[in-house]
Coordinates of C-alpha atoms and ligand atoms in Angstrom, one line a residue:
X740 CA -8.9 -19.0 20.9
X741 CA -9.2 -22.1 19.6
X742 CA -5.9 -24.8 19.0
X743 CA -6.5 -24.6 15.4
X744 CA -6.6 -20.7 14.9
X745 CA -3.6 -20.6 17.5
X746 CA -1.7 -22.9 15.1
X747 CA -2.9 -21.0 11.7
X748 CA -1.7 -17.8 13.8
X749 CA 1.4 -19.3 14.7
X750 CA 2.0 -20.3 10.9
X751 CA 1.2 -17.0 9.9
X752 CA 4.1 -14.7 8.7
X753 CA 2.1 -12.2 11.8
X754 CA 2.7 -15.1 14.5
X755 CA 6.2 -15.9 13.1
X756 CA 7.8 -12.3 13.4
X757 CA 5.8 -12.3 16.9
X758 CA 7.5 -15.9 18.0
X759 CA 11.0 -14.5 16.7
X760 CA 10.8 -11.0 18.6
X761 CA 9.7 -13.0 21.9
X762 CA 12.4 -15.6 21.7
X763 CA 14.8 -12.7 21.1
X764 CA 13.1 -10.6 24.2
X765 CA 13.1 -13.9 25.9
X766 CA 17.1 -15.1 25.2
X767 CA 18.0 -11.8 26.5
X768 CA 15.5 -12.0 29.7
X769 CA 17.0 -15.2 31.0
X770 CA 20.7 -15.2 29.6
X771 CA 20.3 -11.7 31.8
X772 CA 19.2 -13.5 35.1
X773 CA 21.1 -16.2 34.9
X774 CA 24.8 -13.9 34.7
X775 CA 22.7 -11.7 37.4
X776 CA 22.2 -14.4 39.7
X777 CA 25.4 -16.4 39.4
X778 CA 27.4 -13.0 40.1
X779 CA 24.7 -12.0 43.1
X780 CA 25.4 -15.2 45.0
X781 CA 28.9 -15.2 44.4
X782 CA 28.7 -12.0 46.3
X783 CA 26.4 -13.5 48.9
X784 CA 29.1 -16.2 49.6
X785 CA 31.8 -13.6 50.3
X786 CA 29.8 -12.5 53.5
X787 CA 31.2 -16.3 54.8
X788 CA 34.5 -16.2 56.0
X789 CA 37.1 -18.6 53.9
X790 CA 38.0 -21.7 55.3
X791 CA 41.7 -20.5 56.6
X792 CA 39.7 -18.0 58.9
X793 CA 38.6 -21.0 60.9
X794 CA 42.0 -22.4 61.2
X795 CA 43.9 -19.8 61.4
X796 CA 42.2 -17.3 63.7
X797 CA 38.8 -18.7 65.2
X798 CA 40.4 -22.1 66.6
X799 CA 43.1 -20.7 68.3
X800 CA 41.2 -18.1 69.9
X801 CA 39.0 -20.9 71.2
X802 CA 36.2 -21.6 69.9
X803 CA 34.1 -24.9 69.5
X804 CA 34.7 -25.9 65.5
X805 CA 32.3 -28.7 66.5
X806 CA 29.3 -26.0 65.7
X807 CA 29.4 -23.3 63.0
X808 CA 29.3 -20.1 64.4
X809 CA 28.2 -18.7 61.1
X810 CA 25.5 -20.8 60.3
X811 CA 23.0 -18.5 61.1
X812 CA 24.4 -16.6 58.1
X813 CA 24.7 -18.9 55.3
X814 CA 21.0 -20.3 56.2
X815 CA 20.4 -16.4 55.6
X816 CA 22.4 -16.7 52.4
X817 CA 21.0 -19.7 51.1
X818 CA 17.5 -17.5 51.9
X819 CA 18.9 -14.9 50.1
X820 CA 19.3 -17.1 46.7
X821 CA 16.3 -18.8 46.9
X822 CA 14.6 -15.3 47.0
X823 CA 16.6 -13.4 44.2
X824 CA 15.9 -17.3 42.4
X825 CA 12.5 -16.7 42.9
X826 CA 12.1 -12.9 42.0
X827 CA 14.1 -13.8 38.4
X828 CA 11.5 -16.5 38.1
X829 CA 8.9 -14.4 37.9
X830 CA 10.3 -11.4 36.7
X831 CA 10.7 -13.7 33.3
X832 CA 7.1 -14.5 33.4
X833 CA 6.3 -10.8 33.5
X834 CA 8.9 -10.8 30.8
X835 CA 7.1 -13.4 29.1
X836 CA 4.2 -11.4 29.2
X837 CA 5.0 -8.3 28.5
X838 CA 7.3 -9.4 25.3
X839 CA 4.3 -12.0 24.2
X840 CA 2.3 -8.1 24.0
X841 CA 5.2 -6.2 22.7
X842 CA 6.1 -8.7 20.2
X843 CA 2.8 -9.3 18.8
X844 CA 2.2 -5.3 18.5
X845 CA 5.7 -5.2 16.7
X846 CA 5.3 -7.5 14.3
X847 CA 1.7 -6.1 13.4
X848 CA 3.3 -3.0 12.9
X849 CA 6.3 -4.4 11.0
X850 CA 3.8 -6.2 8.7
X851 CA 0.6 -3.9 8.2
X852 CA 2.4 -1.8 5.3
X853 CA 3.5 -5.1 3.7
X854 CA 0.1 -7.0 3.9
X855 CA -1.7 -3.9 2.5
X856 CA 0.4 -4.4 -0.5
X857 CA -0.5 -7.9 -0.9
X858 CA -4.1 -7.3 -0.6
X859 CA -4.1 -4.5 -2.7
X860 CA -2.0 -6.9 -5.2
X861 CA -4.4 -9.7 -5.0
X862 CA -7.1 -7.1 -5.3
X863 CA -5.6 -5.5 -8.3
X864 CA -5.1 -9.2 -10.3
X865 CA -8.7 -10.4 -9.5
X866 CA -9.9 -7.1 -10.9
X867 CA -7.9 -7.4 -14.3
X868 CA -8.9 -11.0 -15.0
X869 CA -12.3 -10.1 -14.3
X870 CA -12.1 -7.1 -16.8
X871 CA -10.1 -9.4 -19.6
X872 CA -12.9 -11.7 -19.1
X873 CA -15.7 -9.5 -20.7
X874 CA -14.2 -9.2 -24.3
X875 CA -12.7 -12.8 -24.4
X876 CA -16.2 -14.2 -23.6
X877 CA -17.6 -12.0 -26.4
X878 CA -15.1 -12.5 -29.2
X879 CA -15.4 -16.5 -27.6
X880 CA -19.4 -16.5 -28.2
X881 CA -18.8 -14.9 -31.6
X882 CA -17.0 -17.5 -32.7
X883 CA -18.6 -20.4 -31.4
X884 CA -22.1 -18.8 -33.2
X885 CA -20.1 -18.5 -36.5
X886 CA -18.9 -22.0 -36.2
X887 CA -22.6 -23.6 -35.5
X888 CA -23.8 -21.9 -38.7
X889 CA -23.9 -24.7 -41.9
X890 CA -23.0 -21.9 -44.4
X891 CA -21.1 -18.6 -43.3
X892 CA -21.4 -15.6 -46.1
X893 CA -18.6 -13.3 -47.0
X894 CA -20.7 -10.6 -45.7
X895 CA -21.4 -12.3 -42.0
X896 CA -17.5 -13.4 -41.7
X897 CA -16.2 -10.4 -42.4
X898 CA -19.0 -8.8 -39.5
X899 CA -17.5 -11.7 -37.3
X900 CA -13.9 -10.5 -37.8
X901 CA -15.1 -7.0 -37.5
X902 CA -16.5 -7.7 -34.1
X903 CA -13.6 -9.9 -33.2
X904 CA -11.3 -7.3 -33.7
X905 CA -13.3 -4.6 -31.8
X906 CA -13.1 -6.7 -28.8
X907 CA -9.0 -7.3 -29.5
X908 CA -9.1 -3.5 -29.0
X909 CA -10.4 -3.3 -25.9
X910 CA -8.6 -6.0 -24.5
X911 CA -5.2 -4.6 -26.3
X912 CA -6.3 -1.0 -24.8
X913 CA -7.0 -2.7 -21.2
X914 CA -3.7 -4.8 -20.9
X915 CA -1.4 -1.7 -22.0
X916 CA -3.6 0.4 -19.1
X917 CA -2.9 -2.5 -16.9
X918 CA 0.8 -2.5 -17.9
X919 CA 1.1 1.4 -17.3
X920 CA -0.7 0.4 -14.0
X921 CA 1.7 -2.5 -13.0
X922 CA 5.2 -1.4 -14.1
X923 CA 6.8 0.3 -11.7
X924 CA 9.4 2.5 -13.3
X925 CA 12.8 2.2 -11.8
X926 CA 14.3 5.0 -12.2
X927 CA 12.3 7.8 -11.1
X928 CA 10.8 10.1 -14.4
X929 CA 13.7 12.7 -15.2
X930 CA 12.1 16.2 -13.8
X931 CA 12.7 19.0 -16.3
X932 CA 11.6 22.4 -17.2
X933 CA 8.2 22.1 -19.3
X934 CA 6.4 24.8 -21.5
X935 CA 2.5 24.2 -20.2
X936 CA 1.7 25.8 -23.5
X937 CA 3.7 23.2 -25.7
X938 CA 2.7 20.5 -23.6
X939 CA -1.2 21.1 -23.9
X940 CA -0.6 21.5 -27.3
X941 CA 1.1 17.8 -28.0
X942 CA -1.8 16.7 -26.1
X943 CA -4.8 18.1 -28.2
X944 CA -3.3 17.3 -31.1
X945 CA -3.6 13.7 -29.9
X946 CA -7.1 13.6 -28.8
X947 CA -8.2 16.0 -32.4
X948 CA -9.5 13.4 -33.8
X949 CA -12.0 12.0 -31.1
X950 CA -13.0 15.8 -30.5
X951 CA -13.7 15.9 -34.1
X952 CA -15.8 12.8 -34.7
X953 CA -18.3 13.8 -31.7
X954 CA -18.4 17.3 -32.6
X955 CA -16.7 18.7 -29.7
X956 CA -14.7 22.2 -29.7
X957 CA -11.4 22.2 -27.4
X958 CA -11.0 25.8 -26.6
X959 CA -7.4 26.5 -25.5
X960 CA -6.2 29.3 -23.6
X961 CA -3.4 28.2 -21.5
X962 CA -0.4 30.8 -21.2
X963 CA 2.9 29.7 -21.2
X964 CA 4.1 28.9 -17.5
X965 CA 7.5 26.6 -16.8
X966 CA 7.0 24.2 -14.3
X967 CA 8.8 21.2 -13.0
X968 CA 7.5 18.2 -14.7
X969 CA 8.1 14.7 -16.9
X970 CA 7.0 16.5 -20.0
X971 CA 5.8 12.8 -21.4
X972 CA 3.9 12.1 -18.5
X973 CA 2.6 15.6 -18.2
X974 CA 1.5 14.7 -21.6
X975 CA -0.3 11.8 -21.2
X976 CA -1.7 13.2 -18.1
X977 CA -3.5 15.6 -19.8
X978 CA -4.4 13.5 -23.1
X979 CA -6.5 11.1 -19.9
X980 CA -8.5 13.8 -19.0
X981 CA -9.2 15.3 -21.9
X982 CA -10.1 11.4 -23.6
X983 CA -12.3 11.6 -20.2
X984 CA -14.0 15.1 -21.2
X985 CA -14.7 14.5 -24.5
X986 CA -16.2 10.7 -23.5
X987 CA -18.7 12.1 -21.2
X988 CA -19.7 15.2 -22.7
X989 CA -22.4 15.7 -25.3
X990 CA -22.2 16.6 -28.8
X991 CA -21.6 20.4 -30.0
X992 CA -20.3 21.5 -26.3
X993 CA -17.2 22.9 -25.4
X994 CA -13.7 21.9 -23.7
X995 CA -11.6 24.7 -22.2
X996 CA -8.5 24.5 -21.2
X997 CA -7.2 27.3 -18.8
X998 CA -4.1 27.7 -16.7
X999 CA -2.5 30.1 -13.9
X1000 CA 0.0 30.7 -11.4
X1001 CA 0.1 31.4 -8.1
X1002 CA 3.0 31.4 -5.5
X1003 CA 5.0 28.1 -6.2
X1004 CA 2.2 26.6 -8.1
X1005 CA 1.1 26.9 -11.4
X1006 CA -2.6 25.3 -12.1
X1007 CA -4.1 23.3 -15.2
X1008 CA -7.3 22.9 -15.8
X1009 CA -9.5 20.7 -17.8
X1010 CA -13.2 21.8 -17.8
X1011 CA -16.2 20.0 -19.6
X1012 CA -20.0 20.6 -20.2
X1013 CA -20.3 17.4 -19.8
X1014 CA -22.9 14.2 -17.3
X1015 CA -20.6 15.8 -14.3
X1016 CA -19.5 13.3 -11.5
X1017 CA -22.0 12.8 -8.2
X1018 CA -20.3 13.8 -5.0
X1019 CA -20.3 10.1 -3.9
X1020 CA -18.2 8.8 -6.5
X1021 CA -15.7 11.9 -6.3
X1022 CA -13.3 10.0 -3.5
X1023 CA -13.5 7.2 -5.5
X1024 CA -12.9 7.9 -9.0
X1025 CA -8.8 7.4 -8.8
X1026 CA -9.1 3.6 -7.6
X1027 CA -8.3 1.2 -10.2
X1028 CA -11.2 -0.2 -12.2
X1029 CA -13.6 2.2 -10.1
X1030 CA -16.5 3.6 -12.2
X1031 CA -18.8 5.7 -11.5
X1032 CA -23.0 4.2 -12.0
X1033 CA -23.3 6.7 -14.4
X1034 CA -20.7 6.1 -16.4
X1035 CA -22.3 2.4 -17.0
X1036 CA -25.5 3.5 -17.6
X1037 CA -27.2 3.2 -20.7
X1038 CA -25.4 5.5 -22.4
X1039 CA -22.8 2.9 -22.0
X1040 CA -19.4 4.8 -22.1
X1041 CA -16.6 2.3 -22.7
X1042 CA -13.9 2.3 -20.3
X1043 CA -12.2 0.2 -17.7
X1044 CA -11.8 2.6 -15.0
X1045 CA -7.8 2.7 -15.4
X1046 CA -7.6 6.2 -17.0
X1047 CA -7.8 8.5 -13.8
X1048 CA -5.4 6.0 -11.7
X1049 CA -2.7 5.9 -14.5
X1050 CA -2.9 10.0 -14.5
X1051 CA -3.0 10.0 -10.6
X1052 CA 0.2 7.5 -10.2
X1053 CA 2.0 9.9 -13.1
X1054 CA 1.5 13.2 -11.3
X1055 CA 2.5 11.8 -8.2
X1056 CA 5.9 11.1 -9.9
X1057 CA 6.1 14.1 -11.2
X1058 CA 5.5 15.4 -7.6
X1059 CA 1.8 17.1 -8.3
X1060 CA -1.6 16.6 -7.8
X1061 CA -5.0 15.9 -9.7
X1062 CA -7.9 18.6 -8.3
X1063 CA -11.0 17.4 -9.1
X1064 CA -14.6 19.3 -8.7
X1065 CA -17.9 18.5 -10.4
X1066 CA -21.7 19.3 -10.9
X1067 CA -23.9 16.7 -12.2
X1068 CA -25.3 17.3 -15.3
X1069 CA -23.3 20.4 -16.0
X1070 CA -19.5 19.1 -16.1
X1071 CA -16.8 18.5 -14.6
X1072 CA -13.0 20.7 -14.0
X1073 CA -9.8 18.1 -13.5
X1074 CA -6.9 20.7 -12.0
X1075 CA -4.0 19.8 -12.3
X1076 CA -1.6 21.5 -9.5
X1077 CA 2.5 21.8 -10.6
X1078 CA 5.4 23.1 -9.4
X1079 CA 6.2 26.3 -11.0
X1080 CA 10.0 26.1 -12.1
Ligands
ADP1179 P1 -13.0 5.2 -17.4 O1 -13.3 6.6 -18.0 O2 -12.3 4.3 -18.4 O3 -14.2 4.6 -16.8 P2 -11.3 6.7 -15.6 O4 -10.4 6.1 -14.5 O5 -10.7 7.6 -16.6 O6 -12.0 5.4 -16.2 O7 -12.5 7.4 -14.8 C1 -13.1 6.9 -13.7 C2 -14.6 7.3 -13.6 O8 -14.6 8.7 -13.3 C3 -15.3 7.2 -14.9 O9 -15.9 5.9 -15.0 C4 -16.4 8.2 -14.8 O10 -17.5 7.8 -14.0 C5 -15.7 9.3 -14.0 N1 -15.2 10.4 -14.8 C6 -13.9 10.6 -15.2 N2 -13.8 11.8 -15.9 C7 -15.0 12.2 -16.1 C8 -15.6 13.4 -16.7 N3 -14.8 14.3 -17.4 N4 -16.9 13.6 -16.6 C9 -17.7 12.7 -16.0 N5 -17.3 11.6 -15.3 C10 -15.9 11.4 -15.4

């Protein structure tokens, strides 16, 4: 490693955590040793008698004072130090090392969940601005066009305006998908008892209209099953898919809507005759912005890629799950699993 990416790591909020976790591990390594050895050779000098021993007891029993008889034994205590010194010494290097791996493994674990939000953060704003950037370029070319023409005719400005607007759509419909996306509710959506049958029903009757103007038929036949649910996000939920069904299926087919129960769940499904989704893309299509190629080809089906995320993040607060299978070319079900109430 070289001293520049050892300083970078060290600046890092990775190498930080690490340094704090060692110099913890560390502190209590040595403040540990040093109580351990002060106490151990305290108890080493004990083995020496105390001075009055001399005085009292081996002087007048005789013996030469002039030479220590117990010299031999602090030589073997001062041994005795130097190697429980020497043994805490390195036993704080292994400390070293070992708390240098542990920390660094630690903080990597500590951190992982947070830098995965970051990156998916970052990830998620260079997406958005990329996707605002499409229709502000276009309504900006439109207008800088207009405003090199000499003479501008009732007729072309209000084609300008027209166009202008089309594109304030998009980008009005891709912040508001972006907002559904980014917002994250604080309290968690109240959980109540929902009709399936009224809630399909609220959502047809907002996507009628789109049926109607390409000539599609939504033919519903879901009974009427109580499960636990946000009934507004339900809603919504199923108003995505069937905006979705409707978008990539042809003129003159047919939407069915279906439903049953079984054991705790209770099922909801969303079936078109529509382009179908190819297996590839099928992990895929509930990442933000993700589209599948054929839904850019040059059929051109407008869309951002927010839809199926927005339904994904609802039914996970409402504690269910998106079931997805698909046939290309022949359509596509979207299942939506619930708890039965
Ligand atoms: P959008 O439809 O705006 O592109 P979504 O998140 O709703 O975004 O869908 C993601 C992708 O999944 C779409 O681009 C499309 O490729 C695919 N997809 C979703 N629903 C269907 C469907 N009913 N039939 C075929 N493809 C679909």
């Amino acid at each position: 490693m070289s001293p520049g990416t050892t300083m970078r790591f060290f600046r890092s909020a990775r190498g930080r955590l690490a340094l704090t976790y060692l110099s913890i591990i560390m502190l209590m390594s040595i403040g540990f040793s040093v109580v351990f050895y002060y106490t151990s050779s305290e108890q080493l000098s004990r083995q020496l008698p105390p001075q009055s021993f001399y005085a009292e007891v081996l002087k007048p029993a005789g013996f030469n004072l002039d030479v220590d008889p117990f010299s031999f034994l602090r030589e073997r205590i001062q041994e005795g130090r130097s190697v429980l010194l020497l043994r805490l010494i390195l036993l704080n290097f292994f400390a070293l090392f070992v708390g240098s791996l542990l920390s660094y493994y630690l903080a990597r674990r500590a951190l992982a969940p947070l830098e995965e939000v970051i990156e998916a953060q970052s990830q998620f704003v260079s997406d958005a601005s990329h996707e605002l950037r499409t229709p502000m370029t276009a309504i900006q070319t439109t207008n800088e066009v207009a405003l090199r023409k000499p003479k501008l005719s009732l007729a072309e400005a209000k084609q300008i305006i027209k166009h202008n607007g089309e594109d304030i759509m998009k980008l009005k419909a891709l912040s508001d998908g972006l907002l559904r996306l980014a917002t994250k509710t604080v309290s968690k959506p109240i959980m109540e008892t929902v009709s399936t049958q009224e809630v399909v029903t609220e959502a047809v009757n907002q996507i009628m209209q789109a049926a109607l103007a390409k000539k599609v038929s939504v033919n519903d036949q879901v009974p009427d099953i109580k499960v636990s649910a946000n009934a507004g996000s339900l809603a919504q939920v199923i108003v995505i898919l069937l905006d979705n069904a409707i978008k990539y299926s042809p003129a003159k087919s047919t939407i069915s809507l279906r439903g049953h129960s079984k054991g705790k769940f209770a099922y909801l499904s969303v079936k078109d005759q529509g382009i179908g989704i190819p297996a590839k893309d099928l992990p895929h299509i509930f990442k933000r912005f993700y589209r599948s190629d054929r839904s850019r080809s040059k059929e051109n089906y407008e869309g951002y890629g927010l839809g199926l995320s927005i339904a994904d993040k609802l039914m996970r607060q409402s504690r269910g799950e998106i079931l997805v299978t698909s046939q290309l070319n022949k359509g596509s079900t979207f299942t939506l699993k619930l708890l039965r109430k």
